């Protein structure tokens, strides 16, 4: 395995982006930040990969127009995933492992506010017996939250504690669209929204974009004194149907975590768009009580579709760059109720790279 | 004036899907008022049946009829239903394990308020009045009345012999579509009878419609350029084939027109000349619709028509083909 590090990160998150759903005008300044962080030009980037969805954009091939933000003369080595930035990063990591390229810039974008997000996402469900009912994202998460409450695994207070900690931590995050903690009792006094979920239990609809820069070996060392080396990466998927899963669990998250060495993780950025999902992930990943969870505020503070998982990687990598932490974990999810999960570890030193579990 | 032009857009299409032997069996059952589950190698009875066994990965062949009465195992309240959900008034989504099944089915539960739902409550299927072989043949679940016998409801027998082999899933999504600031400049210009482009500050190329970044070098386009209404046909095709939604009777000419001062051609119609006389290098000019018909659209330009001037030299447009 080649040593590969995250060496650049830029993000934008907002409640409503008033530009086009191709987000080109958002991506141009993000790439500029990445060039400034690395000292590169676009010609130093060996591979480009983006994550987005045309269902979110309401137009076909939106990812093709987004390529304008790169500038493609001379031609570039480019790919796209209909998934989150974290999976685009995974593709780039594999590309670098092949030895074909040494550097990559991966980006993702999405204008969730263009349509009705919780409805649009019904199109990622099983199309015969689920999509025709249009079960919305919030409802599916509500079914999952209730399952755990009824089983005595968590309660509304535990969920409010997650929300309060997230919103308090988000006060330090300039990109967070929802921030400002109060108290658990105050949150519990707020009205139910989609019983058993209150609004603060659900990630806010968020527009945005983000970019990560990867580099191998000495290319990474040229960019940063303390690159965030990707020491492990793994992802698994659970069945799509809600009936055949134990909704209190996320076996795919557990398996992804088990493929990696999580000992000594100091900070974990978990992509949990609903408060109870953080509780499931903590348990499935076996994170100790002293691990700092989502110091960025996490997805409850802002959850730009197709970027939010990759933003967890960027936020975690920054803890390594700054010297605050020596080993961190980042997690991204996709699909209904934590169906798909990607976990990676980043560290200040390059011990043997593990994983690539599928 | 807002920064960008915005307009509602609906994207709608029907997916026609074949069902195969397992989902087809399930849908055939629903059409006939029977719920069919599939037994897995570990003895679970799953509704809808799984196409392949999660343990052995063999195709499911063991089908089991289960009751239309069952128990709520989880539920959530839907205070603001979205379009095409089973109800347009608040309702619950529920996971219901039907008697005889071991895994729950996701569907709507018709109750007036969250106070009317509990985990563990007994519910029954309310069948749709007309059943076609789709998940929506189950209209919803409804609570069993107190004291009501827990027997499945009688369903009118169906007269179908044929198995369900396909299903049509309509999809319709509503968006508030925003043009980019550069596209907005272009459409606002058209509404004023002007054709606007933008120049890349790096390579000096003029793009029409303007784009947020130069596709050649990635630099944001900056300088606004009003383009000439006259240009050159760089390439064209004669449309002879009728197709759905066609507005003009074939044959007609669709052509790339390189407006004077632009570095990229626009696609438009060439009318006012027999199709066979259109040629590369022909000089053409924009013909606008009457001003009172203008909107924020390229359709404000009805078509391009020959100017009658001599053809342009190939060298003047050879780099724009």
XYZ file of C-alpha atoms in Angstrom:
679
model
C 0.000 0.000 0.000
C 1.152 3.526 -0.745
C 1.019 6.100 2.018
C -1.696 8.595 1.140
C -2.626 11.686 3.155
C -5.340 14.302 3.209
C -3.475 17.587 2.694
C -6.200 20.063 1.711
C -9.793 20.819 2.647
C -12.263 23.566 1.825
C -15.994 23.810 2.464
C -19.088 25.989 2.117
C -22.370 25.300 3.876
C -25.490 27.446 3.814
C -29.256 27.135 4.307
C -29.991 28.259 0.765
C -27.632 28.813 -2.143
C -29.225 31.148 -4.677
C -27.075 30.054 -7.608
C -27.444 27.204 -10.050
C -27.622 23.560 -8.953
C -24.387 22.802 -10.803
C -22.732 24.913 -8.073
C -19.857 25.935 -10.387
C -19.729 29.356 -8.764
C -19.342 27.691 -5.348
C -16.673 25.276 -6.546
C -14.332 27.847 -8.119
C -13.449 29.525 -4.778
C -13.169 26.111 -3.072
C -10.588 24.971 -5.607
C -8.773 28.283 -5.175
C -8.490 27.584 -1.449
C -7.155 24.104 -2.186
C -4.510 25.557 -4.546
C -3.521 28.079 -1.875
C -3.229 25.372 0.785
C -1.080 23.121 -1.420
C 0.822 25.654 -3.501
C -0.347 23.719 -6.555
C -2.039 24.738 -9.758
C -4.738 22.643 -11.371
C -2.017 21.026 -13.474
C -0.510 19.461 -10.330
C -3.708 17.481 -9.725
C -3.383 13.948 -11.106
C -6.972 12.839 -10.653
C -10.324 14.523 -10.095
C -13.419 12.860 -8.724
C -16.742 14.410 -7.756
C -19.820 13.328 -5.837
C -23.302 14.688 -6.552
C -26.770 13.660 -7.696
C -28.879 14.851 -10.597
C -32.026 14.122 -8.561
C -30.936 16.887 -6.215
C -30.123 19.222 -9.093
C -33.305 18.602 -11.075
C -31.285 18.540 -14.278
C -29.350 15.898 -16.116
C -25.559 15.641 -16.160
C -25.088 18.450 -13.649
C -21.737 16.922 -12.718
C -20.521 17.415 -16.286
C -21.124 21.154 -16.154
C -19.479 21.304 -12.731
C -16.266 20.269 -14.473
C -16.150 23.863 -15.787
C -14.779 24.788 -12.372
C -11.669 22.713 -13.071
C -10.734 24.019 -16.531
C -10.024 21.087 -18.796
C -7.426 22.259 -21.313
C -5.210 20.270 -21.355
C -7.586 17.347 -20.690
C -7.902 16.049 -17.127
C -8.256 12.599 -15.574
C -11.751 12.811 -14.095
C -14.501 10.638 -12.620
C -17.801 10.961 -10.755
C -19.744 9.008 -8.135
C -23.463 9.389 -7.475
C -22.508 9.360 -3.807
C -21.034 11.453 -1.041
C -17.628 13.134 -1.211
C -16.277 10.439 1.123
C -16.863 7.805 -1.569
C -15.309 10.048 -4.208
C -12.300 10.196 -1.875
C -12.314 6.399 -1.689
C -12.171 6.177 -5.480
C -9.288 8.653 -5.532
C -7.481 6.708 -2.816
C -7.733 3.569 -4.963
C -6.559 5.502 -8.016
C -3.475 6.618 -6.104
C -2.913 3.055 -4.869
C -2.715 1.882 -8.495
C 0.346 4.092 -8.899
C -1.183 5.820 -11.888
C -1.343 9.173 -10.092
C 0.198 10.710 -6.963
C -2.317 13.472 -6.249
C -6.060 13.971 -6.378
C -8.598 16.681 -5.748
C -12.042 15.344 -4.882
C -15.095 17.518 -4.528
C -18.824 17.298 -4.079
C -21.771 19.621 -4.230
C -25.502 19.715 -3.859
C -28.318 22.193 -3.686
C -30.726 20.408 -1.334
C -33.034 23.425 -1.228
C -33.930 23.219 -4.939
C -36.530 20.515 -4.306
C -38.128 18.945 -1.233
C -35.121 17.074 0.115
C -36.844 14.555 2.364
C -39.039 13.629 -0.617
C -36.318 13.572 -3.269
C -34.371 11.034 -1.236
C -37.244 8.527 -1.552
C -35.756 7.814 -4.974
C -32.806 6.051 -3.385
C -35.147 3.463 -1.843
C -36.211 0.055 -3.120
C -38.270 1.084 -6.147
C -41.022 -1.586 -6.135
C -42.352 -1.624 -2.601
C -40.937 1.529 -0.983
C -40.625 4.441 -3.429
C -44.331 4.286 -4.485
C -45.230 5.154 -0.867
C -42.719 8.045 -0.841
C -41.470 7.365 2.677
C -39.471 10.487 3.466
C -36.062 10.568 5.106
C -37.366 12.012 8.363
C -40.051 9.322 8.662
C -37.582 6.496 8.081
C -35.286 7.943 10.740
C -38.293 8.319 13.056
C -39.094 4.615 12.708
C -35.499 3.853 13.609
C -35.492 6.222 16.601
C -38.718 4.688 17.957
C -37.315 1.165 17.621
C -34.434 2.053 19.899
C -36.612 3.944 22.376
C -39.029 1.019 22.637
C -36.111 -1.367 23.116
C -34.776 0.778 25.974
C -31.483 1.421 24.178
C -31.835 5.222 24.256
C -34.435 7.797 25.158
C -35.450 11.308 24.169
C -33.060 12.754 26.757
C -30.074 10.926 25.296
C -31.052 12.217 21.868
C -31.381 15.779 23.197
C -27.936 15.492 24.807
C -26.450 14.716 21.397
C -28.263 17.683 19.846
C -27.278 20.070 22.614
C -23.610 19.095 22.477
C -23.620 19.389 18.653
C -25.254 22.812 18.624
C -22.923 24.045 21.364
C -19.813 22.831 19.508
C -21.157 24.295 16.258
C -20.833 27.795 17.765
C -17.118 27.544 16.923
C -17.797 26.384 13.351
C -18.147 29.327 10.965
C -19.786 27.081 8.358
C -22.521 25.628 10.562
C -26.008 26.671 9.503
C -27.634 25.792 12.821
C -25.808 26.500 16.050
C -26.296 27.637 19.624
C -26.790 25.079 22.376
C -29.145 25.774 25.256
C -29.939 22.998 27.693
C -31.200 19.462 27.407
C -34.324 20.376 29.378
C -35.023 23.318 27.108
C -34.653 21.091 24.041
C -36.955 18.477 25.571
C -39.516 21.236 26.146
C -39.737 21.946 22.439
C -42.655 20.435 20.495
C -42.499 17.117 18.704
C -42.052 17.361 14.964
C -42.152 13.858 13.497
C -42.852 11.988 16.733
C -40.481 10.770 18.242
C -38.228 13.341 16.542
C -38.023 17.027 17.344
C -36.614 19.401 14.757
C -33.244 19.574 16.497
C -32.992 15.769 16.211
C -32.961 16.134 12.414
C -30.166 17.659 10.334
C -31.151 20.962 8.732
C -31.636 21.066 4.978
C -28.314 22.454 3.785
C -26.816 23.535 0.488
C -23.096 23.434 -0.031
C -19.948 22.001 -1.485
C -16.607 20.753 -0.237
C -13.255 19.609 -1.559
C -10.466 17.392 -0.235
C -6.929 17.083 -1.542
C -5.064 13.770 -1.378
C -1.382 13.183 -2.006
C 0.966 10.203 -1.784
C 4.238 9.982 0.104
C 6.638 12.850 -0.506
C 4.035 14.818 -2.439
C 2.086 15.010 0.825
C 5.170 15.903 2.859
C 5.884 18.769 0.462
C 2.483 20.252 1.247
C 2.237 19.853 5.006
C 4.620 19.314 7.908
C 2.018 17.075 9.477
C -0.103 15.433 6.761
C -3.197 13.516 7.861
C -2.244 10.042 6.665
C -5.154 7.809 5.704
C -4.154 4.759 7.757
C -7.345 2.786 7.145
C -10.481 2.961 5.055
C -13.391 0.564 4.901
C -17.030 0.525 3.886
C -19.950 -1.889 4.043
C -23.641 -1.855 3.251
C -26.757 -3.255 4.950
C -29.975 -4.399 3.213
C -32.143 -1.615 1.854
C -35.469 -2.934 3.114
C -36.424 -1.610 6.526
C -38.137 -4.863 7.535
C -35.112 -7.123 7.320
C -32.791 -4.944 9.384
C -32.574 -4.561 13.134
C -32.979 -0.800 13.068
C -31.364 -0.387 16.458
C -28.140 -1.592 14.886
C -25.856 -0.754 11.996
C -23.991 -3.976 11.216
C -22.264 -2.358 8.248
C -20.857 0.417 10.434
C -19.668 -2.163 12.965
C -18.003 -4.232 10.281
C -16.354 -1.201 8.704
C -14.979 -0.166 12.090
C -13.843 -3.706 12.920
C -11.711 -3.782 9.773
C -9.616 -0.920 11.154
C -7.460 -0.329 14.209
C -9.488 2.153 16.248
C -7.277 2.000 19.358
C -6.098 5.429 20.395
C -8.625 7.418 18.368
C -8.905 10.820 20.048
C -11.501 12.528 17.858
C -14.324 10.996 15.821
C -16.275 12.926 13.218
C -19.450 10.869 12.750
C -21.917 11.540 9.960
C -25.166 11.188 11.889
C -27.977 13.238 10.320
C -30.310 12.260 13.176
C -29.398 12.476 16.835
C -30.100 8.828 17.696
C -27.859 7.719 14.829
C -24.829 9.098 16.656
C -25.732 6.825 19.574
C -25.917 3.809 17.242
C -22.590 4.670 15.620
C -20.801 5.191 18.937
C -21.921 1.788 20.026
C -21.186 -0.003 16.752
C -17.716 1.528 16.490
C -17.030 0.856 20.159
C -15.824 4.401 20.811
C -14.616 5.026 24.343
C -16.166 7.764 26.479
C -13.068 9.947 26.204
C -13.238 10.163 22.395
C -14.316 13.662 21.364
C -17.333 13.252 19.084
C -18.032 15.806 16.365
C -16.191 18.863 17.670
C -17.327 20.540 14.418
C -20.949 20.211 15.494
C -21.531 17.369 13.074
C -24.393 16.864 10.668
C -27.005 18.165 13.135
C -25.415 21.591 12.625
C -25.362 21.347 8.826
C -25.718 18.456 6.426
C -25.018 19.449 2.816
C -26.064 16.478 0.710
C -23.178 14.677 -0.976
C -20.612 16.756 0.920
C -21.389 16.153 4.594
C -19.660 12.766 4.836
C -16.498 14.063 3.190
C -16.607 17.162 5.406
C -16.243 14.768 8.347
C -12.934 13.637 6.787
C -11.797 17.235 6.294
C -12.748 18.276 9.809
C -10.931 15.255 11.240
C -7.846 15.867 9.077
C -7.603 19.445 10.356
C -7.134 18.066 13.915
C -4.053 16.235 12.691
C -2.645 19.206 10.753
C -3.041 21.480 13.766
C -1.371 19.019 16.129
C -4.469 18.804 18.305
C -4.728 15.056 17.761
C -2.502 12.206 16.650
C -5.206 9.809 15.510
C -8.755 10.555 14.396
C -11.706 8.756 12.838
C -14.072 9.970 10.142
C -17.337 8.340 9.139
C -19.779 8.906 6.296
C -23.209 7.426 5.761
C -25.651 7.111 2.892
C -28.992 5.475 2.244
C -31.953 5.199 4.639
C -31.330 4.856 8.381
C -27.550 4.291 8.280
C -27.724 1.722 5.484
C -24.258 2.373 4.031
C -21.239 3.325 6.073
C -17.662 4.302 5.321
C -15.111 4.598 8.106
C -11.556 5.816 7.853
C -8.746 6.570 10.260
C -6.257 9.393 9.855
C -3.018 9.716 11.777
C 0.044 11.907 12.097
C 2.350 8.959 11.404
C 2.350 6.465 8.571
C 2.072 3.080 10.145
C 1.120 0.285 7.759
C -2.020 1.182 5.882
C -4.889 -1.187 6.532
C -8.287 -1.896 5.252
C -9.730 -1.382 1.843
C -12.449 -3.639 3.135
C -15.247 -3.464 0.642
C -33.917 42.465 -7.945
C -32.694 39.097 -6.719
C -29.254 37.974 -7.791
C -30.513 35.132 -9.935
C -33.558 34.273 -12.010
C -35.618 31.479 -10.511
C -38.591 29.517 -11.785
C -40.555 26.424 -10.794
C -39.702 23.282 -12.738
C -41.310 19.847 -12.583
C -39.344 16.812 -13.687
C -41.693 13.865 -14.232
C -41.268 10.441 -15.743
C -42.704 6.962 -15.304
C -40.423 4.032 -14.612
C -41.740 0.821 -16.131
C -40.225 -2.064 -14.222
C -40.459 -5.806 -14.704
C -41.187 -7.592 -11.462
C -39.644 -11.025 -11.870
C -40.964 -14.167 -10.192
C -40.705 -13.047 -6.551
C -41.992 -9.470 -6.448
C -44.401 -10.495 -9.235
C -45.789 -13.217 -6.943
C -46.144 -10.679 -4.108
C -47.908 -8.142 -6.327
C -50.168 -10.819 -7.851
C -51.182 -11.686 -4.299
C -51.938 -8.075 -3.390
C -54.070 -7.721 -6.499
C -56.026 -10.775 -5.324
C -56.286 -9.544 -1.735
C -53.683 -11.914 -0.299
C -50.356 -11.038 1.322
C -47.553 -13.371 0.248
C -44.326 -13.588 2.213
C -41.158 -15.511 1.470
C -39.554 -18.029 3.810
C -35.789 -17.744 4.189
C -33.356 -20.557 4.852
C -33.271 -19.540 8.511
C -37.048 -19.883 8.795
C -37.934 -16.192 8.746
C -41.063 -15.175 6.873
C -40.336 -11.845 5.207
C -42.922 -9.492 3.645
C -42.366 -8.392 0.887
C -40.470 -11.584 0.055
C -36.742 -11.174 -0.579
C -35.677 -12.019 -4.104
C -32.642 -13.895 -2.824
C -32.027 -15.604 0.475
C -29.691 -13.516 2.647
C -27.921 -16.655 3.900
C -27.682 -18.984 0.916
C -28.105 -16.377 -1.852
C -30.510 -18.799 -3.570
C -33.589 -17.390 -5.319
C -36.656 -17.379 -3.074
C -39.101 -20.167 -3.987
C -40.880 -20.859 -0.679
C -43.905 -18.563 -0.502
C -46.258 -18.288 2.450
C -49.636 -16.585 2.702
C -49.786 -14.426 5.814
C -52.649 -12.585 7.515
C -53.840 -9.096 6.659
C -53.931 -8.415 10.425
C -50.764 -7.626 12.329
C -48.926 -5.729 15.051
C -47.194 -2.340 14.898
C -43.513 -2.761 15.769
C -42.490 0.857 15.176
C -44.121 4.050 13.971
C -43.434 7.691 13.307
C -45.717 10.659 12.850
C -45.870 12.500 9.528
C -47.069 16.005 10.405
C -46.501 17.481 6.942
C -47.011 14.840 4.260
C -45.153 15.365 1.000
C -46.664 14.908 -2.441
C -47.630 11.350 -3.453
C -47.479 9.918 0.056
C -50.491 7.688 0.849
C -52.340 10.585 2.535
C -52.322 14.333 2.178
C -53.427 14.711 5.809
C -51.144 13.918 8.767
C -50.718 10.186 9.302
C -48.225 7.650 10.645
C -45.728 5.509 8.823
C -45.517 2.156 10.574
C -43.625 -1.086 10.507
C -46.249 -3.827 10.848
C -45.484 -7.493 11.404
C -48.412 -9.378 9.907
C -49.610 -12.517 11.707
C -47.663 -15.388 10.211
C -44.692 -13.184 9.256
C -41.524 -12.631 11.292
C -40.368 -9.363 9.698
C -42.319 -6.122 9.400
C -43.734 -4.385 6.334
C -43.465 -0.609 5.891
C -46.717 1.174 5.097
C -48.965 4.059 6.125
C -51.262 3.870 9.161
C -54.405 5.989 9.004
C -54.953 7.554 12.419
C -55.930 11.082 13.392
C -53.135 11.914 15.813
C -50.005 10.455 17.395
C -52.081 9.765 20.504
C -53.925 7.116 18.486
C -50.801 5.005 17.862
C -48.816 2.734 20.135
C -46.153 0.193 19.464
C -47.835 -3.186 19.805
C -51.260 -2.041 18.615
C -53.233 -4.372 16.385
C -53.962 -3.179 12.873
C -55.365 -4.533 9.655
C -54.881 -3.825 5.992
C -57.358 -1.499 4.316
C -57.339 -2.614 0.705
C -57.484 -0.145 -2.158
C -60.787 -0.095 -3.984
C -59.128 -0.897 -7.268
C -56.164 -3.214 -7.158
C -53.658 -3.475 -9.990
C -50.744 -5.467 -8.582
C -48.662 -2.852 -6.756
C -47.704 -1.967 -3.186
C -50.401 0.719 -3.328
C -53.033 -2.073 -3.525
C -52.668 -1.802 0.233
C -54.283 1.601 0.772
C -52.960 1.703 4.340
C -53.223 0.020 7.696
C -56.060 0.920 10.086
C -56.540 0.146 13.780
C -58.690 -2.814 14.743
C -61.721 -1.465 16.563
C -61.981 -2.445 20.260
C -63.600 -5.845 20.508
C -63.416 -6.382 16.787
C -62.671 -9.912 15.819
C -59.065 -10.258 14.746
C -59.938 -11.970 11.540
C -58.691 -10.821 8.178
C -61.144 -8.701 6.256
C -62.967 -10.242 3.376
C -61.711 -9.108 0.016
C -63.609 -9.319 -3.212
C -62.044 -12.102 -5.214
C -60.240 -11.035 -8.350
C -60.909 -12.530 -11.716
C -57.290 -12.468 -12.846
C -55.437 -15.554 -13.992
C -52.341 -13.794 -15.226
C -49.452 -13.185 -12.875
C -48.259 -9.604 -12.452
C -45.091 -9.169 -14.486
C -44.586 -5.429 -14.428
C -45.331 -2.259 -12.545
C -45.289 1.395 -13.503
C -43.832 3.735 -10.878
C -44.586 7.382 -11.606
C -42.012 9.881 -10.408
C -42.642 13.608 -10.316
C -40.330 16.050 -8.577
C -40.886 19.776 -8.137
C -37.966 22.174 -8.007
C -37.432 25.854 -7.675
C -34.810 26.119 -10.366
C -32.282 28.940 -10.094
C -30.096 30.011 -12.969
C -26.517 30.933 -12.129
C -25.742 34.672 -11.954
C -24.137 34.408 -15.399
C -27.098 32.555 -16.899
C -29.362 35.155 -15.290
C -27.437 37.897 -17.107
C -28.033 36.031 -20.359
C -31.791 35.547 -19.854
C -32.324 39.105 -18.603
C -30.548 40.310 -21.745
C -32.825 38.263 -23.974
C -35.822 39.835 -22.241
C -34.416 43.198 -23.360
C -33.645 42.100 -26.911
C -29.926 41.764 -26.271
C -27.614 38.765 -26.593
C -25.160 38.791 -23.712
C -21.934 36.853 -23.269
C -18.968 37.041 -20.924
C -15.236 37.125 -21.524
C -12.739 34.913 -19.727
C -10.096 37.201 -18.208
C -7.401 34.541 -18.719
C -7.844 33.269 -22.277
C -10.038 36.165 -23.541
C -12.572 33.770 -25.031
C -16.171 35.034 -25.129
C -18.780 32.519 -23.997
C -22.445 32.556 -24.867
C -24.433 31.676 -22.874
C -22.016 32.943 -20.246
C -20.856 30.302 -17.768
C -19.679 30.632 -14.198
C -16.174 29.526 -15.080
C -14.196 29.234 -18.282
C -14.309 25.516 -19.168
C -10.826 25.768 -20.655
C -8.940 27.195 -17.682
C -11.422 27.325 -14.779
C -11.252 31.112 -14.333
C -14.531 32.817 -13.397
C -15.814 34.772 -16.365
C -15.994 38.467 -15.556
C -16.461 41.058 -18.281
C -19.947 41.318 -19.807
C -20.016 41.457 -23.598
C -23.026 42.323 -25.733
C -22.781 40.249 -28.866
C -23.689 41.030 -32.419
C -27.049 39.833 -33.701
C -25.285 38.651 -36.834
C -23.159 35.561 -37.244
C -21.951 32.661 -39.355
C -23.314 29.139 -39.753
C -20.405 26.899 -38.715
C -22.197 23.592 -39.111
C -25.791 22.427 -39.460
C -28.099 19.489 -39.948
C -31.336 19.091 -41.861
C -33.955 17.519 -39.616
C -36.073 15.091 -41.619
C -37.223 12.818 -38.805
C -40.433 13.541 -36.883
C -40.230 13.122 -33.071
C -42.411 13.674 -30.020
C -42.721 17.335 -29.123
C -41.482 18.623 -32.465
C -42.736 22.174 -33.111
C -41.815 22.633 -36.784
C -42.742 20.396 -39.692
C -39.651 18.722 -41.209
C -37.543 19.291 -43.149
C -35.925 22.197 -41.340
C -32.411 23.255 -40.417
C -30.830 23.226 -36.966
C -27.474 24.977 -37.029
C -24.592 26.247 -34.973
C -24.386 30.018 -35.348
C -21.139 31.724 -34.361
C -22.175 35.267 -33.484
C -19.627 37.915 -34.438
C -17.374 38.453 -31.423
C -18.190 35.123 -29.767
C -15.880 32.122 -29.409
C -18.576 29.511 -29.086
C -21.560 28.924 -31.351
C -25.201 28.812 -30.274
C -27.628 26.202 -31.555
C -30.686 27.651 -33.285
C -33.004 27.306 -36.263
C -32.296 28.613 -39.741
C -35.565 29.564 -41.466
C -36.520 31.817 -44.353
C -34.443 29.820 -46.816
C -34.936 26.382 -48.386
C -33.180 23.759 -46.265
C -30.986 22.585 -49.120
C -29.560 26.092 -49.570
C -28.150 26.354 -46.024
C -24.364 25.945 -46.013
C -21.315 26.345 -43.825
C -20.152 29.959 -43.848
C -23.609 31.384 -44.555
C -24.118 34.758 -42.897
C -27.289 34.931 -40.788
C -29.015 37.352 -38.382
C -31.374 36.942 -35.461
C -35.101 37.333 -36.169
C -36.933 38.224 -32.971
C -40.509 37.500 -32.061
C -42.772 40.525 -31.510
C -41.608 42.369 -28.387
C -44.829 41.723 -26.465
C -44.081 37.983 -26.644
C -40.618 38.274 -25.046
C -39.832 36.388 -21.856
C -36.574 35.328 -20.220
C -35.914 32.782 -22.963
C -33.805 32.057 -26.023
C -37.150 31.435 -27.739
C -37.473 35.239 -27.955
C -35.279 34.787 -31.002
C -37.664 33.019 -33.357
C -34.936 31.895 -35.724
C -31.934 33.062 -37.715
C -32.348 34.084 -41.358
C -29.783 34.720 -44.132
C -28.493 38.302 -44.355
C -27.794 37.964 -48.101
C -24.158 38.963 -47.524
C -21.343 36.934 -49.110
C -20.317 33.800 -47.177
C -17.666 34.098 -44.487
C -14.169 32.811 -45.227
C -13.534 29.369 -43.726
C -10.510 30.796 -41.909
C -12.783 33.114 -39.886
C -14.569 30.228 -38.159
C -12.320 27.162 -38.606
C -11.191 27.319 -34.954
C -14.789 27.275 -33.719
C -16.014 24.039 -35.266
